[in-house]
Coordinates of N, CA and C in Angstrom, one line a residue:
Chain A
X1 N 0.8 -1.2 0.0 CA 0.0 0.0 0.0 C 0.9 1.2 0.0
X2 N 0.5 2.2 -0.9 CA 1.3 3.5 -0.8 C 0.6 4.4 0.1
X3 N 1.4 5.3 0.7 CA 0.8 6.3 1.6 C 1.8 6.9 2.6
X4 N 1.2 7.6 3.5 CA 2.0 8.3 4.5 C 1.7 7.7 5.9
X5 N 2.7 7.3 6.6 CA 2.5 6.8 8.0 C 3.1 7.7 9.0
X6 N 2.4 7.9 10.1 CA 2.9 8.6 11.2 C 2.8 7.8 12.5
X7 N 3.8 7.8 13.3 CA 3.8 7.1 14.5 C 4.5 7.9 15.6
X8 N 4.0 7.6 16.9 CA 2.8 6.8 17.2 C 1.6 7.6 17.0
X9 N 0.4 7.0 17.2 CA -0.9 7.8 17.0 C -1.1 8.7 18.2
X10 N -0.7 8.2 19.4 CA -0.8 9.0 20.6 C 0.6 9.0 21.3
X11 N 0.9 10.2 21.8 CA 2.2 10.3 22.5 C 2.1 11.2 23.7
X12 N 2.6 10.7 24.8 CA 2.6 11.5 26.1 C 4.0 11.8 26.5
X13 N 4.2 13.0 26.9 CA 5.6 13.4 27.4 C 5.4 14.3 28.6
X14 N 6.5 14.4 29.4 CA 6.6 15.3 30.5 C 7.1 16.6 29.9
X15 N 6.7 17.7 30.5 CA 7.2 19.0 30.2 C 8.7 19.0 30.4
X16 N 9.4 19.7 29.4 CA 10.9 19.7 29.5 C 11.6 18.7 28.7
X17 N 10.9 17.7 28.2 CA 11.5 16.7 27.4 C 11.3 16.9 25.9
X18 N 12.3 16.6 25.1 CA 12.2 16.7 23.7 C 11.5 15.4 23.2
X19 N 10.8 15.5 22.1 CA 10.1 14.3 21.5 C 10.1 14.4 20.0
X20 N 10.3 13.2 19.4 CA 10.4 13.2 17.9 C 9.2 12.4 17.4
X21 N 8.6 13.0 16.4 CA 7.4 12.4 15.7 C 7.9 11.9 14.4
X22 N 7.5 10.7 14.1 CA 7.9 10.1 12.8 C 6.9 10.3 11.7
X23 N 7.5 10.5 10.5 CA 6.6 10.6 9.3 C 7.4 9.9 8.1
X24 N 6.8 8.9 7.5 CA 7.4 8.2 6.4 C 6.4 8.1 5.3
X25 N 6.9 8.3 4.0 CA 6.0 8.1 2.9 C 6.7 7.3 1.8
X26 N 5.9 6.5 1.1 CA 6.4 5.7 0.0 C 5.7 6.0 -1.3
X27 N 5.4 7.3 -1.4 CA 4.7 7.8 -2.6 C 5.7 8.4 -3.6
X28 N 7.0 8.4 -3.2 CA 8.0 9.0 -4.1 C 7.8 10.5 -4.3
X29 N 7.2 11.1 -3.3 CA 7.0 12.6 -3.3 C 8.3 13.3 -2.9
X30 N 8.6 14.4 -3.6 CA 9.7 15.2 -3.2 C 9.5 16.1 -2.0
X31 N 8.3 16.6 -1.9 CA 8.0 17.6 -0.9 C 7.3 16.9 0.3
X32 N 7.7 17.4 1.5 CA 7.0 16.9 2.7 C 6.8 18.1 3.7
X33 N 5.7 18.0 4.5 CA 5.3 19.1 5.3 C 4.9 18.7 6.7
X34 N 5.1 19.6 7.7 CA 4.5 19.3 9.0 C 3.6 20.5 9.4
X35 N 2.4 20.1 9.9 CA 1.4 21.0 10.3 C 1.0 20.7 11.8
X36 N 0.6 21.8 12.4 CA 0.0 21.6 13.8 C -1.5 22.1 13.7
X37 N -2.3 21.3 14.4 CA -3.7 21.6 14.5 C -4.2 21.6 15.9
X38 N -4.7 22.7 16.3 CA -5.3 22.9 17.7 C -6.8 22.7 17.6
X39 N -7.5 22.3 18.7 CA -8.9 22.0 18.6 C -9.7 23.1 18.0
X40 N -10.6 22.7 17.1 CA -11.5 23.6 16.4 C -10.8 24.6 15.5
X41 N -9.6 24.4 15.1 CA -8.9 25.3 14.3 C -8.3 24.7 13.0
X42 N -7.8 25.5 12.2 CA -7.2 25.0 10.9 C -5.8 24.5 11.1
X43 N -5.1 24.3 10.0 CA -3.8 23.7 10.0 C -2.8 24.9 9.9
X44 N -1.7 24.8 10.7 CA -0.7 25.8 10.6 C 0.6 25.1 10.3
X45 N 1.4 25.7 9.3 CA 2.6 25.1 8.8 C 3.7 25.3 9.7
X46 N 4.4 24.2 10.1 CA 5.6 24.3 11.0 C 6.9 24.4 10.2
X47 N 7.1 23.3 9.4 CA 8.3 23.2 8.5 C 7.8 22.5 7.2
X48 N 8.6 22.8 6.2 CA 8.4 22.0 5.0 C 9.7 21.8 4.2
X49 N 9.8 20.8 3.4 CA 11.0 20.4 2.7 C 10.6 20.0 1.3
X50 N 11.2 20.7 0.3 CA 10.9 20.4 -1.1 C 11.9 19.5 -1.7
X51 N 13.0 19.2 -1.0 CA 13.9 18.3 -1.5 C 14.8 17.7 -0.4
X52 N 15.4 16.6 -0.6 CA 16.3 16.0 0.4 C 17.4 17.0 0.8
X53 N 17.7 17.0 2.1 CA 18.7 17.8 2.7 C 18.5 19.3 2.6
X54 N 17.2 19.7 2.5 CA 16.8 21.1 2.5 C 15.4 21.2 3.1
X55 N 15.2 22.2 3.9 CA 13.9 22.5 4.5 C 13.8 23.9 4.9
X56 N 12.6 24.4 5.0 CA 12.3 25.8 5.3 C 11.4 25.9 6.4
X57 N 11.5 27.0 7.2 CA 10.5 27.3 8.3 C 9.2 27.7 7.7
X58 N 8.2 27.2 8.4 CA 6.8 27.6 8.1 C 6.4 28.8 8.9
X59 N 5.2 28.9 9.3 CA 4.6 30.1 10.0 C 4.9 30.0 11.5
X60 N 5.1 28.8 12.0 CA 5.2 28.6 13.5 C 6.4 27.7 13.8
X61 N 7.5 27.9 13.3 CA 8.7 27.0 13.5 C 9.3 27.1 14.8
X62 N 9.1 28.1 15.6 CA 9.8 28.2 16.9 C 9.5 27.1 17.8
X63 N 10.6 26.5 18.4 CA 10.4 25.4 19.3 C 10.4 24.0 18.6
X64 N 10.5 24.0 17.3 CA 10.5 22.8 16.5 C 11.8 22.6 15.7
X65 N 12.2 21.4 15.4 CA 13.3 21.2 14.4 C 12.9 20.0 13.6
X66 N 13.5 19.9 12.4 CA 13.3 18.8 11.4 C 14.6 18.4 10.8
X67 N 14.6 17.3 10.1 CA 15.7 16.9 9.3 C 15.1 16.2 8.0
X68 N 15.8 16.2 6.9 CA 15.4 15.5 5.7 C 16.6 14.8 5.1
X69 N 17.0 13.7 5.7 CA 18.2 13.0 5.3 C 17.8 12.0 4.2
X70 N 16.5 11.6 4.1 CA 16.1 10.6 3.1 C 14.8 11.2 2.5
X71 N 14.5 10.8 1.3 CA 13.3 11.3 0.6 C 12.1 10.8 1.3
X72 N 12.1 9.6 1.9 CA 11.0 9.0 2.4 C 10.6 9.5 3.9
X73 N 11.5 10.2 4.5 CA 11.4 10.4 5.9 C 11.5 11.9 6.3
X74 N 10.7 12.4 7.2 CA 10.7 13.8 7.6 C 10.4 13.9 9.0
X75 N 11.2 13.5 9.9 CA 10.9 13.5 11.4 C 10.9 15.0 11.9
X76 N 9.9 15.1 12.9 CA 9.8 16.4 13.5 C 10.1 16.3 15.0
X77 N 11.0 17.1 15.5 CA 11.3 17.1 17.0 C 10.6 18.3 17.6
X78 N 9.9 18.0 18.6 CA 9.2 19.1 19.4 C 10.2 19.3 20.6
X79 N 10.8 20.4 20.7 CA 11.8 20.7 21.8 C 11.1 21.3 23.0
X80 N 11.9 21.3 24.1 CA 11.4 21.9 25.3 C 11.2 23.4 25.2
X81 N 11.7 24.0 24.1 CA 11.5 25.4 23.9 C 10.1 25.8 23.4
X82 N 9.3 24.8 22.9 CA 8.0 25.0 22.4 C 7.1 25.2 23.6
X83 N 6.5 26.4 23.7 CA 5.7 26.8 24.9 C 4.4 26.0 25.1
X84 N 3.8 25.6 24.0 CA 2.5 25.0 24.1 C 2.5 23.8 23.2
X85 N 3.2 22.7 23.5 CA 3.3 21.6 22.5 C 2.2 20.7 22.3
X86 N 1.2 20.7 23.3 CA 0.1 19.8 23.2 C -0.8 20.2 22.0
X87 N -0.9 19.2 21.0 CA -1.6 19.5 19.8 C -1.7 18.2 18.9
X88 N -2.4 18.3 17.8 CA -2.5 17.2 16.8 C -1.5 17.6 15.7
X89 N -0.6 16.7 15.4 CA 0.4 17.0 14.4 C 0.2 16.2 13.2
X90 N 0.2 16.9 12.1 CA -0.1 16.2 10.8 C 1.1 16.4 9.8
X91 N 1.4 15.3 9.2 CA 2.5 15.3 8.2 C 1.8 15.1 6.8
X92 N 2.4 15.7 5.8 CA 1.8 15.6 4.5 C 3.0 15.5 3.4
X93 N 2.7 15.1 2.3 CA 3.6 15.0 1.2 C 3.0 15.4 -0.1
X94 N 3.7 15.9 -1.1 CA 3.2 16.2 -2.4 C 4.2 16.1 -3.5
X95 N 3.7 15.9 -4.7 CA 4.6 15.9 -5.9 C 4.4 17.3 -6.5
X96 N 5.4 18.1 -6.3 CA 5.4 19.5 -6.9 C 4.3 20.3 -6.2
X97 N 3.5 21.0 -7.0 CA 2.5 21.9 -6.4 C 1.1 21.3 -6.5
X98 N 1.0 20.0 -6.6 CA -0.3 19.4 -6.6 C -0.7 19.2 -5.2
X99 N -1.9 18.5 -5.0 CA -2.5 18.3 -3.7 C -1.5 17.6 -2.8
X100 N -1.7 17.9 -1.5 CA -0.9 17.3 -0.4 C -1.7 16.1 0.1
X101 N -1.0 15.0 0.4 CA -1.6 13.8 1.0 C -1.2 13.8 2.4
X102 N -2.2 13.6 3.3 CA -1.9 13.7 4.7 C -1.8 12.3 5.4
X103 N -1.0 12.2 6.4 CA -1.0 11.0 7.2 C -2.1 11.1 8.3
X104 N -2.2 10.0 9.1 CA -3.3 10.0 10.1 C -3.1 10.8 11.3
X105 N -1.9 11.4 11.5 CA -1.7 12.4 12.6 C -1.2 11.7 13.8
X106 N -0.5 12.5 14.7 CA 0.0 12.1 16.0 C -0.6 13.1 17.0
X107 N -1.3 12.6 18.0 CA -1.8 13.5 19.0 C -0.8 13.5 20.2
X108 N -0.1 14.6 20.4 CA 0.9 14.8 21.4 C 0.3 15.5 22.6
X109 N 0.5 14.9 23.8 CA 0.0 15.5 25.0 C 1.3 15.7 25.9
X110 N 1.5 16.9 26.4 CA 2.6 17.2 27.2 C 2.1 17.7 28.6
X111 N 2.5 17.1 29.6 CA 2.0 17.5 31.0 C 3.1 17.9 31.9
Chain B
X1 N -3.6 40.4 7.6 CA -2.7 39.7 6.7 C -3.4 38.8 5.7
X2 N -2.7 38.1 4.9 CA -3.3 37.2 3.9 C -3.8 36.0 4.6
X3 N -5.0 35.6 4.2 CA -5.6 34.5 4.8 C -6.7 33.9 3.9
X4 N -7.0 32.7 4.3 CA -8.2 32.0 3.6 C -9.2 31.8 4.7
X5 N -10.4 32.4 4.6 CA -11.3 32.3 5.6 C -12.6 31.7 5.2
X6 N -13.4 31.2 6.1 CA -14.7 30.6 5.8 C -15.8 31.5 6.4
X7 N -16.9 31.6 5.7 CA -18.0 32.4 6.1 C -18.7 31.9 7.3
X8 N -18.9 30.6 7.4 CA -19.7 29.9 8.4 C -18.8 28.9 9.1
X9 N -18.8 28.9 10.4 CA -18.0 27.8 11.1 C -18.8 26.5 11.2
X10 N -20.1 26.5 11.2 CA -20.9 25.3 11.2 C -22.0 25.4 10.2
X11 N -22.4 24.2 9.7 CA -23.5 24.1 8.8 C -24.2 22.8 9.1
X12 N -25.5 22.9 9.2 CA -26.3 21.7 9.5 C -27.3 21.5 8.4
X13 N -27.4 20.3 7.8 CA -28.3 20.1 6.7 C -29.0 18.8 6.9
X14 N -30.1 18.6 6.2 CA -30.9 17.4 6.3 C -30.3 16.4 5.3
X15 N -30.3 15.2 5.6 CA -29.9 14.1 4.7 C -30.6 14.2 3.4
X16 N -29.9 14.2 2.3 CA -30.5 14.2 1.0 C -30.5 15.6 0.4
X17 N -30.4 16.6 1.2 CA -30.3 18.0 0.7 C -28.9 18.3 0.1
X18 N -28.8 19.3 -0.6 CA -27.5 19.8 -1.1 C -26.8 20.7 -0.1
X19 N -25.5 20.6 0.0 CA -24.8 21.5 1.0 C -23.9 22.4 0.2
X20 N -23.7 23.6 0.7 CA -22.8 24.6 0.1 C -21.9 25.1 1.2
X21 N -20.6 24.9 1.0 CA -19.7 25.5 2.0 C -18.9 26.5 1.3
X22 N -18.8 27.7 1.9 CA -18.1 28.8 1.3 C -16.8 29.1 1.8
X23 N -16.0 29.8 1.0 CA -14.6 30.2 1.5 C -14.2 31.4 0.7
X24 N -13.6 32.4 1.5 CA -13.1 33.6 0.9 C -11.6 33.6 1.0
X25 N -10.9 34.0 -0.1 CA -9.5 34.1 0.0 C -9.1 35.6 -0.4
X26 N -7.9 35.9 0.1 CA -7.5 37.4 0.0 C -6.4 37.6 -1.0
X27 N -5.7 36.6 -1.5 CA -4.6 36.8 -2.4 C -5.0 36.5 -3.8
X28 N -5.1 37.6 -4.6 CA -5.4 37.4 -6.0 C -4.4 36.7 -6.8
X29 N -3.2 36.5 -6.3 CA -2.1 35.8 -7.0 C -2.2 34.3 -6.8
X30 N -3.1 33.8 -5.9 CA -3.2 32.4 -5.7 C -3.7 31.7 -7.0
X31 N -3.1 30.6 -7.3 CA -3.4 29.9 -8.6 C -3.9 28.5 -8.5
X32 N -4.1 28.1 -7.3 CA -4.5 26.7 -7.0 C -5.3 26.6 -5.7
X33 N -6.4 26.0 -5.8 CA -7.3 25.9 -4.6 C -7.7 24.4 -4.4
X34 N -7.9 24.1 -3.1 CA -8.2 22.7 -2.8 C -9.1 22.6 -1.7
X35 N -10.0 21.6 -1.7 CA -10.9 21.3 -0.6 C -10.5 20.0 0.1
X36 N -10.5 20.0 1.4 CA -10.2 18.8 2.2 C -11.4 18.5 3.1
X37 N -11.5 17.2 3.4 CA -12.5 16.7 4.4 C -11.7 16.1 5.5
X38 N -12.1 16.5 6.7 CA -11.4 15.9 7.9 C -12.4 15.3 8.9
X39 N -12.3 14.0 9.1 CA -13.2 13.4 10.1 C -12.4 13.5 11.4
X40 N -13.2 13.4 12.5 CA -12.6 13.5 13.8 C -11.5 12.6 14.1
X41 N -10.4 13.2 14.5 CA -9.2 12.4 14.9 C -8.4 11.8 13.7
X42 N -8.7 12.2 12.5 CA -8.0 11.7 11.3 C -7.3 12.9 10.6
X43 N -6.5 12.5 9.6 CA -5.9 13.5 8.8 C -6.8 13.9 7.7
X44 N -6.6 15.1 7.1 CA -7.5 15.6 6.0 C -7.4 14.7 4.8
X45 N -8.5 14.6 4.1 CA -8.6 13.8 2.9 C -8.9 14.7 1.7
X46 N -8.2 14.6 0.6 CA -8.4 15.4 -0.6 C -9.8 15.1 -1.1
X47 N -10.5 16.2 -1.5 CA -11.9 16.1 -2.1 C -11.8 16.5 -3.5
X48 N -11.4 17.7 -3.8 CA -11.4 18.2 -5.1 C -10.5 19.4 -5.2
X49 N -9.9 19.7 -6.3 CA -9.1 20.9 -6.5 C -9.5 21.7 -7.7
X50 N -9.0 22.9 -7.9 CA -9.3 23.7 -9.0 C -8.2 24.7 -9.2
X51 N -7.8 24.9 -10.5 CA -6.8 25.9 -10.8 C -7.4 27.2 -11.2
X52 N -6.7 28.3 -11.1 CA -7.3 29.6 -11.3 C -7.7 29.9 -12.8
X53 N -7.4 29.0 -13.7 CA -7.8 29.2 -15.1 C -9.2 28.5 -15.3
X54 N -9.8 28.0 -14.2 CA -11.1 27.4 -14.3 C -12.1 28.1 -13.4
X55 N -13.4 28.0 -13.7 CA -14.4 28.5 -12.9 C -15.2 27.4 -12.1
X56 N -15.1 26.3 -12.7 CA -15.9 25.2 -12.1 C -15.3 23.8 -12.4
X57 N -15.4 23.0 -11.4 CA -14.9 21.6 -11.6 C -15.8 20.7 -10.9
X58 N -16.1 19.5 -11.5 CA -17.0 18.6 -10.9 C -16.4 17.3 -10.6
X59 N -16.7 16.7 -9.4 CA -16.3 15.4 -9.1 C -17.5 14.5 -8.9
X60 N -17.3 13.5 -8.1 CA -18.5 12.6 -7.8 C -19.2 13.2 -6.6
X61 N -20.4 13.7 -6.9 CA -21.3 14.4 -5.9 C -20.8 15.7 -5.4
X62 N -19.6 16.1 -5.9 CA -19.1 17.4 -5.4 C -18.7 18.3 -6.6
X63 N -18.9 19.6 -6.4 CA -18.6 20.6 -7.4 C -17.9 21.8 -6.7
X64 N -16.8 22.2 -7.2 CA -16.1 23.4 -6.7 C -16.3 24.5 -7.7
X65 N -16.7 25.7 -7.2 CA -16.8 26.9 -8.0 C -15.8 27.9 -7.5
X66 N -15.2 28.6 -8.5 CA -14.2 29.6 -8.2 C -14.7 30.9 -8.9
X67 N -14.8 32.0 -8.1 CA -15.2 33.3 -8.6 C -14.0 34.2 -8.2
X68 N -13.2 34.4 -9.2 CA -11.9 35.2 -9.0 C -12.2 36.7 -8.8
X69 N -13.4 37.1 -9.4 CA -13.7 38.5 -9.3 C -13.9 39.0 -7.8
X70 N -14.6 38.1 -7.1 CA -14.8 38.4 -5.7 C -14.0 37.6 -4.7
X71 N -13.1 36.8 -5.3 CA -12.1 35.9 -4.5 C -12.9 35.0 -3.6
X72 N -13.8 34.2 -4.2 CA -14.7 33.3 -3.4 C -14.6 31.9 -4.0
X73 N -14.6 31.0 -3.1 CA -14.5 29.6 -3.5 C -15.7 28.9 -2.8
X74 N -16.3 27.9 -3.4 CA -17.4 27.2 -2.8 C -17.3 25.7 -3.1
X75 N -17.8 24.9 -2.2 CA -17.9 23.5 -2.4 C -19.3 23.1 -2.3
X76 N -19.8 22.4 -3.3 CA -21.2 22.0 -3.3 C -21.2 20.5 -3.2
X77 N -22.0 20.0 -2.2 CA -22.1 18.5 -2.1 C -23.6 18.2 -2.4
X78 N -23.8 17.3 -3.4 CA -25.1 16.9 -3.8 C -25.6 15.8 -2.9
X79 N -26.9 15.8 -2.6 CA -27.5 14.7 -1.9 C -26.7 14.3 -0.7
X80 N -26.5 15.2 0.3 CA -25.6 15.0 1.4 C -26.0 13.8 2.2
X81 N -25.0 13.0 2.6 CA -25.3 11.8 3.4 C -24.6 11.9 4.7
X82 N -25.1 11.1 5.7 CA -24.5 11.1 7.0 C -23.0 11.0 7.0
X83 N -22.4 10.2 6.1 CA -21.0 10.0 6.0 C -20.2 11.3 5.5
X84 N -21.0 12.3 5.1 CA -20.4 13.5 4.7 C -20.1 14.4 5.9
X85 N -20.6 14.1 7.1 CA -20.4 14.8 8.3 C -18.9 14.9 8.6
X86 N -18.4 16.1 8.7 CA -16.9 16.3 8.9 C -16.6 17.8 8.9
X87 N -15.4 18.1 9.1 CA -14.9 19.5 9.0 C -14.3 19.6 7.6
X88 N -14.7 20.7 6.9 CA -14.2 20.9 5.5 C -13.3 22.1 5.5
X89 N -12.1 21.9 4.9 CA -11.2 23.0 4.8 C -10.9 23.4 3.4
X90 N -10.9 24.7 3.1 CA -10.3 25.1 1.8 C -8.9 25.6 2.0
X91 N -8.1 25.5 1.0 CA -6.7 25.9 1.1 C -6.3 26.5 -0.3
X92 N -5.4 27.5 -0.2 CA -4.9 28.1 -1.4 C -3.4 28.0 -1.5
X93 N -2.9 27.9 -2.8 CA -1.5 27.9 -3.0 C -1.2 29.2 -3.7
X94 N -0.3 30.0 -3.0 CA 0.0 31.3 -3.4 C 1.2 31.3 -4.4
X95 N 1.2 30.3 -5.2 CA 2.3 30.2 -6.2 C 3.6 30.2 -5.5
X96 N 3.7 29.6 -4.3 CA 5.0 29.6 -3.6 C 5.4 28.2 -3.4
X97 N 5.6 27.5 -4.5 CA 5.9 26.1 -4.4 C 4.7 25.3 -3.9
X98 N 4.9 24.4 -3.0 CA 3.8 23.6 -2.6 C 3.1 24.1 -1.3
X99 N 3.5 25.3 -0.8 CA 2.9 25.8 0.4 C 1.4 26.0 0.2
X100 N 0.6 25.5 1.1 CA -0.8 25.8 1.1 C -1.2 26.6 2.4
X101 N -2.1 27.5 2.2 CA -2.6 28.3 3.3 C -4.0 27.8 3.6
X102 N -4.3 27.3 4.8 CA -5.6 26.7 5.1 C -6.5 27.7 5.8
X103 N -7.8 27.5 5.5 CA -8.8 28.3 6.2 C -9.1 27.6 7.6
X104 N -10.0 28.2 8.3 CA -10.3 27.7 9.7 C -11.2 26.4 9.6
X105 N -11.9 26.2 8.6 CA -12.8 25.0 8.5 C -14.2 25.3 8.8
X106 N -15.1 24.5 8.2 CA -16.5 24.5 8.4 C -16.9 23.1 8.8
X107 N -17.6 23.0 10.0 CA -18.1 21.7 10.4 C -19.5 21.5 9.8
X108 N -19.6 20.4 9.0 CA -20.8 20.0 8.4 C -21.5 18.9 9.2
X109 N -22.7 19.1 9.6 CA -23.5 18.1 10.3 C -24.7 17.7 9.5
X110 N -24.9 16.4 9.3 CA -26.0 16.0 8.5 C -27.0 15.3 9.4
X111 N -28.2 15.8 9.3 CA -29.3 15.2 10.2 C -30.0 14.2 9.4
X112 N -30.3 13.0 10.0 CA -31.0 11.9 9.3 C -32.5 12.3 9.2

């Protein structure tokens, strides 16, 4: 099956800890994206990568970091510097400027 | 600032009726628009898209209309079914690579 996978589905962390969210795609898409979604709200772009070994900040990159060492993988690290990390995190990929395909999301809770 | 917004946060329709979800965008340079459906706790699913050189595009039970004069986008769902209940997002691509700007979403509730 082709698609985007995110793991885990639910993640719990203590405040002050860094946590890395996984995103893998086997669609052979060049571009990958990370979004954050808060309850009752739209998606806000954290980081995106249009090609391997290159990525750009989105609208709310502070407190987050990413890497793009492989075309298939785009992990997101939520650092302790992120003031309000509890949210639903969505990863997406696309071929060029066409539609983005989304993964199932990871719900992160930090207490 | 530039944004994609929705006129109504919630929409309730009777099963079998047609639904119309509206979206306003502010950037006249946007050249690509897309509608997503998001069910609770899941990632958004692609519904339909349209490029700025078109006014209308039809899919299965869905139609997207683009009015560039007033910068308005709408999604029409024919014969709405309970399975259509979800939050619907519009998004625009401001010709900046693959970056999409998402609206706040409209929650569609279908009454049996």
